[in-house]
Coordinates of C-alpha atoms and ligand atoms in Angstrom, one line a residue:
M5 CA -38.3 -20.4 -15.4
T6 CA -36.0 -22.9 -13.7
N7 CA -34.6 -22.3 -10.6
E8 CA -31.5 -22.5 -12.3
D9 CA -31.8 -20.0 -14.8
D10 CA -32.9 -17.5 -12.2
V11 CA -29.3 -18.2 -10.5
R12 CA -27.6 -18.2 -13.6
A13 CA -29.6 -14.7 -14.6
V14 CA -27.9 -13.0 -11.1
P15 CA -24.8 -11.6 -12.2
L16 CA -21.4 -12.8 -11.1
P17 CA -20.3 -10.2 -8.6
P18 CA -17.2 -8.8 -9.8
M19 CA -13.8 -9.2 -8.7
S20 CA -12.1 -6.3 -7.0
L21 CA -8.9 -4.9 -5.1
L22 CA -10.2 -2.5 -2.3
V23 CA -8.0 0.2 -1.3
L24 CA -7.9 2.2 2.1
G25 CA -6.3 4.9 3.0
T26 CA -5.1 8.9 3.0
M27 CA -5.5 10.7 0.4
A28 CA -3.7 13.8 1.3
F29 CA -1.2 16.7 0.3
D30 CA 2.5 16.4 1.2
A31 CA 5.5 18.9 1.7
I32 CA 8.6 17.4 1.4
E33 CA 12.3 17.9 1.6
T34 CA 14.9 16.1 0.4
P35 CA 18.6 16.3 0.2
F36 CA 17.9 17.4 -3.4
G37 CA 14.9 20.1 -3.4
S38 CA 11.6 20.2 -1.4
V39 CA 8.4 20.7 -2.2
D40 CA 5.4 23.2 -0.4
K41 CA 2.3 20.9 -1.3
T42 CA 2.4 17.8 -3.7
V43 CA -0.7 15.0 -4.1
G44 CA 0.3 12.3 -2.2
G45 CA -1.5 9.5 0.6
A46 CA -1.0 6.2 1.0
A47 CA -4.4 5.0 -1.0
T48 CA -3.1 7.4 -3.5
F49 CA 0.3 5.8 -4.7
I50 CA -1.1 2.3 -3.7
S51 CA -4.5 2.5 -6.2
L52 CA -1.6 4.4 -8.8
A53 CA 0.4 1.6 -8.6
A54 CA -2.0 -1.3 -8.4
S55 CA -4.0 -0.1 -11.1
Y56 CA -0.8 -0.5 -13.8
F57 CA -2.1 -4.2 -12.8
Y58 CA -5.5 -5.0 -11.8
Q59 CA -9.1 -3.4 -12.4
P60 CA -11.3 -2.3 -10.7
I61 CA -10.1 -0.9 -7.9
H62 CA -12.1 0.5 -5.5
N63 CA -10.9 3.3 -3.3
V64 CA -11.9 4.2 0.3
S65 CA -10.7 7.5 1.3
V66 CA -11.8 11.1 2.6
V67 CA -10.3 14.5 1.5
G68 CA -11.6 18.3 1.6
D69 CA -12.7 20.6 -1.0
D70 CA -8.7 21.4 -1.8
F71 CA -8.0 18.0 -3.0
P72 CA -7.7 17.9 -6.9
A73 CA -10.6 17.1 -8.8
E74 CA -8.2 16.1 -11.5
T75 CA -6.3 13.7 -9.6
L76 CA -9.9 11.7 -9.0
A77 CA -10.4 11.9 -12.7
E78 CA -7.0 10.8 -13.1
L79 CA -7.4 7.5 -10.8
N80 CA -10.7 6.9 -12.6
R81 CA -9.0 6.5 -16.0
R82 CA -7.2 4.0 -14.8
G83 CA -9.7 1.8 -13.4
V84 CA -9.8 3.4 -9.7
D85 CA -13.7 3.3 -8.4
T86 CA -13.6 6.3 -5.9
A87 CA -17.4 6.2 -5.2
G88 CA -16.3 5.2 -1.6
V89 CA -14.6 8.9 -1.6
E90 CA -15.9 11.0 1.1
V91 CA -15.1 15.0 -0.4
R92 CA -15.6 17.2 2.8
Q93 CA -17.1 20.9 1.4
G94 CA -15.3 23.4 4.0
E95 CA -13.0 21.1 5.2
K96 CA -9.3 20.2 4.2
S97 CA -7.7 17.1 3.4
F98 CA -4.9 15.3 5.2
F99 CA -1.1 16.9 5.1
W100 CA 1.6 15.6 6.3
R101 CA 5.3 17.0 6.5
G102 CA 8.5 14.8 6.5
R103 CA 12.2 15.5 5.6
Y104 CA 14.5 13.4 4.5
H105 CA 17.9 12.6 6.1
A106 CA 21.1 12.7 3.8
D107 CA 20.9 8.6 3.2
L108 CA 17.2 8.7 1.6
N109 CA 16.5 5.9 4.1
T110 CA 15.2 7.6 6.5
R111 CA 13.0 10.7 7.2
T112 CA 11.5 12.8 9.8
T113 CA 7.6 13.4 10.3
L114 CA 7.5 17.5 11.0
Q115 CA 4.1 17.8 10.9
T116 CA 0.7 15.6 10.4
D117 CA -2.5 17.4 10.4
L118 CA -5.7 14.6 10.9
N119 CA -7.8 17.5 8.7
V120 CA -11.1 14.9 7.5
L121 CA -9.1 12.0 8.8
A122 CA -10.0 13.1 12.6
T123 CA -13.8 12.4 12.2
F124 CA -13.7 10.3 9.1
D125 CA -16.5 7.3 9.5
P126 CA -16.4 4.9 6.1
K127 CA -19.3 3.6 4.8
L128 CA -18.4 1.5 2.2
P129 CA -20.8 1.4 -1.3
A130 CA -22.8 -1.9 -1.6
H131 CA -20.4 -2.7 -4.8
Y132 CA -17.6 -2.5 -1.9
R133 CA -18.2 -5.1 0.1
R134 CA -17.2 -8.1 -1.5
P135 CA -13.8 -7.9 -2.3
E136 CA -11.8 -10.8 -3.4
Y137 CA -8.5 -9.1 -1.9
V138 CA -8.1 -5.9 0.1
M139 CA -5.1 -3.4 1.3
L140 CA -5.5 -1.8 4.2
G141 CA -2.9 1.3 3.4
N142 CA -1.8 3.0 6.5
L143 CA -4.7 4.5 8.2
V144 CA -6.2 5.1 11.6
P145 CA -6.0 1.4 12.8
D146 CA -9.7 1.8 14.1
I147 CA -10.9 2.6 10.4
Q148 CA -9.2 -0.4 9.1
R149 CA -10.9 -2.9 11.2
D150 CA -14.4 -0.6 10.7
V151 CA -13.8 -1.3 7.1
L152 CA -13.3 -5.3 7.6
N153 CA -16.1 -5.5 9.6
Q154 CA -18.2 -4.1 6.8
L155 CA -17.3 -6.7 4.5
E156 CA -20.1 -9.3 3.6
R157 CA -17.5 -12.3 3.2
K158 CA -14.0 -13.1 3.7
P159 CA -11.7 -11.7 1.4
K160 CA -8.6 -14.1 -0.1
L161 CA -6.3 -11.8 1.0
V162 CA -5.9 -8.8 3.1
A163 CA -2.9 -7.2 3.7
M164 CA -2.2 -3.9 5.7
D165 CA 0.4 -1.3 6.3
T166 CA 1.2 0.8 9.5
M167 CA 3.7 3.0 10.3
N168 CA 5.5 4.0 13.7
Y169 CA 2.7 6.7 13.9
W170 CA 0.1 4.4 14.4
L171 CA 2.4 2.5 16.8
D172 CA 3.2 5.1 19.0
S173 CA -0.7 6.6 19.3
A174 CA -2.6 3.5 18.8
R175 CA -0.8 0.5 19.7
D176 CA -3.8 -1.9 21.2
S177 CA -5.5 -0.9 18.4
V178 CA -3.2 -1.5 15.3
L179 CA -2.7 -5.5 17.7
K180 CA -6.4 -5.5 17.3
T181 CA -6.5 -5.1 13.4
L182 CA -3.6 -7.3 12.8
E183 CA -5.5 -10.3 14.4
M184 CA -8.1 -9.8 11.3
V185 CA -5.1 -9.4 8.2
D186 CA -3.5 -12.4 6.0
L187 CA 0.1 -10.0 5.3
L188 CA 1.6 -7.1 7.1
T189 CA 4.0 -4.7 5.1
V190 CA 6.1 -2.5 7.6
N191 CA 9.8 -1.4 7.6
D192 CA 12.5 -2.7 9.8
E193 CA 12.0 0.1 12.0
E194 CA 8.6 -0.8 12.3
A195 CA 8.6 -4.4 12.4
R196 CA 11.3 -3.6 15.6
L197 CA 9.2 -1.6 17.5
L198 CA 6.1 -3.3 16.9
S199 CA 7.9 -6.9 17.8
G200 CA 10.3 -4.9 20.7
E201 CA 12.8 -7.5 19.4
Y202 CA 16.1 -6.2 17.3
S203 CA 16.7 -9.4 15.1
L204 CA 14.0 -9.3 12.0
R205 CA 13.9 -13.4 12.2
K206 CA 12.4 -13.1 15.8
A207 CA 10.9 -9.7 15.0
A208 CA 8.7 -11.6 12.1
R209 CA 7.9 -14.7 14.6
A210 CA 6.7 -12.8 17.1
I211 CA 4.6 -10.5 14.5
R212 CA 3.2 -13.7 12.8
Q213 CA 2.0 -14.9 16.1
M214 CA 0.0 -11.5 16.3
G215 CA -2.3 -12.9 13.1
P216 CA -0.7 -12.4 9.9
Q217 CA 0.6 -15.6 8.1
Y218 CA 2.3 -13.2 6.3
L219 CA 5.1 -10.4 6.7
V220 CA 6.9 -8.5 4.5
I221 CA 9.8 -6.3 6.4
K222 CA 10.6 -3.3 3.8
K223 CA 14.1 -2.0 3.9
G224 CA 14.2 0.8 1.6
E225 CA 16.9 0.7 -1.0
H226 CA 18.4 -3.0 0.7
G227 CA 15.2 -4.4 -0.4
S228 CA 12.9 -6.4 1.5
L229 CA 12.0 -9.6 3.1
L230 CA 9.5 -11.7 3.1
F231 CA 8.4 -14.3 5.9
G232 CA 5.8 -17.1 5.5
P233 CA 4.5 -20.6 6.5
E234 CA 6.5 -21.6 3.7
G235 CA 9.8 -20.0 4.9
I236 CA 11.8 -16.6 3.7
Y237 CA 12.6 -14.8 1.1
V238 CA 15.4 -12.4 0.4
A239 CA 14.1 -9.7 -2.2
P240 CA 16.7 -6.7 -3.5
A241 CA 15.8 -3.3 -4.2
L242 CA 17.3 -2.0 -7.6
P243 CA 20.3 0.4 -6.8
L244 CA 19.4 3.2 -8.4
E245 CA 21.1 5.9 -9.7
D246 CA 18.7 8.6 -8.8
V247 CA 16.7 8.9 -6.2
F248 CA 14.7 11.8 -5.6
D249 CA 12.0 11.7 -3.2
P250 CA 11.2 8.1 -1.7
T251 CA 7.3 9.5 -0.4
G252 CA 5.0 6.8 -1.4
A253 CA 7.9 4.2 -2.3
G254 CA 6.2 1.3 0.2
D255 CA 2.9 2.2 -0.5
T256 CA 3.4 1.9 -4.1
F257 CA 5.0 -1.1 -3.6
A258 CA 2.3 -2.7 -1.5
G259 CA -0.2 -1.2 -4.4
G260 CA 2.5 -3.5 -7.2
M261 CA 2.2 -6.0 -5.0
M262 CA -1.3 -6.6 -4.6
G263 CA -2.3 -5.3 -7.8
Y264 CA 0.3 -7.7 -9.1
I265 CA -1.3 -11.0 -7.2
A266 CA -5.2 -10.0 -7.8
R267 CA -4.0 -10.1 -11.5
R268 CA -2.6 -13.6 -11.4
G269 CA -5.7 -14.6 -8.9
E270 CA -3.3 -16.8 -6.3
V271 CA -2.5 -16.4 -2.6
S272 CA 0.8 -18.4 -3.0
F273 CA 4.6 -17.8 -1.5
G274 CA 5.2 -17.8 -4.7
A275 CA 2.8 -15.2 -6.0
I276 CA 3.8 -13.2 -3.0
K277 CA 7.3 -13.4 -3.9
A278 CA 6.7 -12.5 -7.9
G279 CA 4.2 -9.6 -6.0
I280 CA 6.8 -8.3 -4.0
L281 CA 9.3 -8.1 -7.6
Y282 CA 6.8 -6.4 -9.5
G283 CA 6.1 -3.9 -6.1
S284 CA 10.1 -3.2 -6.2
T285 CA 10.2 -2.6 -9.3
L286 CA 7.2 0.0 -9.6
A287 CA 9.1 1.5 -6.2
S288 CA 11.9 2.7 -8.1
F289 CA 10.3 4.5 -10.8
C290 CA 7.8 6.4 -7.8
V291 CA 11.1 7.9 -6.5
E292 CA 12.8 9.3 -9.7
E293 CA 10.3 12.3 -8.6
F294 CA 7.8 14.5 -6.4
G295 CA 4.9 12.9 -5.5
I296 CA 3.0 10.5 -8.0
S297 CA 4.2 12.6 -11.1
R298 CA 6.2 9.7 -12.0
L299 CA 3.7 6.8 -11.3
L300 CA 1.1 8.5 -13.7
R301 CA 3.9 8.3 -16.9
L302 CA 5.1 4.3 -16.7
E303 CA 5.1 2.3 -19.8
K304 CA 4.7 -1.2 -20.0
A305 CA 7.9 -1.4 -21.6
E306 CA 10.1 0.5 -19.4
V307 CA 8.4 -1.4 -16.1
E308 CA 9.0 -4.8 -17.6
A309 CA 12.9 -4.4 -18.4
R310 CA 13.3 -2.9 -15.1
A311 CA 11.5 -6.4 -13.5
A312 CA 13.6 -8.2 -15.8
E313 CA 16.6 -6.2 -14.8
L314 CA 15.9 -6.6 -10.8
H315 CA 15.0 -10.2 -11.6
S316 CA 18.3 -11.0 -13.1
L317 CA 20.0 -9.4 -10.3
V318 CA 19.5 -12.2 -7.9
H319 CA 19.8 -15.5 -10.6
V320 CA 23.0 -16.9 -9.8
V321 CA 24.3 -20.7 -10.8
L322 CA 25.8 -22.7 -8.2
D323 CA 28.0 -25.4 -9.6
Ligands
AMP401 P1 5.2 5.9 2.1 O1 5.0 5.1 1.5 O2 5.3 5.5 3.3 O3 6.2 6.9 2.0 O4 4.2 6.5 2.5 C1 4.1 8.3 2.1 C2 2.5 8.3 2.3 O5 2.2 8.2 3.4 C3 3.2 10.1 2.0 O6 2.3 10.9 1.0 C4 1.6 10.8 3.3 O7 1.1 11.8 2.7 C5 1.2 9.5 4.0 N1 1.3 9.4 5.2 C6 2.2 10.0 6.2 N2 1.9 10.0 7.6 C7 0.8 9.2 7.9 C8 0.1 8.5 9.0 N3 0.3 8.7 10.2 N4 -1.5 8.4 8.1 C9 -1.6 8.1 7.3 N5 -0.5 8.2 6.0 C10 0.4 9.0 6.6

């Protein structure tokens, strides 16, 4: 056997998208109703959305023995590997309670119980350590960094999400993690909090100097902005007739975007723009029902129809 044969005998490492984040129970109050305990969490929404476009997804999280085995099985059926999800016996899953205001664009966090998350110290399974794409969902910033430090090669794209909770309680750690990422997604309020700038253009300049070359600022029903070395892109959100529960919209957006980019296999301004269009499309379904239920029933035809509608909304001929 020649050396060349030997090398070829080693299977190529499978391409993958690594997703880190909470898997949780949420209690949600909206002007239309409330629910006491529904499955949520950043990694749940991200993985579900991303798996629409791309597999395998390697999910890293921690749950208690109260987390439904059925949800893990459902994720597995969609190509989401949960070998990296630690299930702690006798402990409780992360819990979040939030209330949406009348405009549905703003919300107040009423309760955050870290539970299993307080002592989470992820150890990536060996087959998780060479991902092409990484989506660090909203989580303790030290843990986001810890996961990146366990990777055995540099991914093509590392994206990260965070929220005011971590900016308020662990700002220095968020800044350290930011130095290691290529793309950050935050909402407009978080962009202002992080940068200290009111103008989103100035905020973007300041944040991009903190590390990520790409920044996506989410503005709820008003769409999103992408800032990168190539310039700025303004993306609309689909004006919806019925928004029921916005929880998970940001994560679904990020998951859809990363899943699309991974499927296309290209990191460029154009690919991120198209990823944003598909991320917004999936988020528009997520908000139609509580929790993850709508995402579990996505049909290809309805996704493509909405993506086309969203695309047509921004098309204009200037003569
Ligand atoms: P979003 O996409 O921003 O609406 O994310 C909603 C999800 O984030 C919910 O399902 C919560 O379980 C989860 N979540 C809420 N607070 C936190 C937090 N401090 N860290 C991580 N995840 C959180």
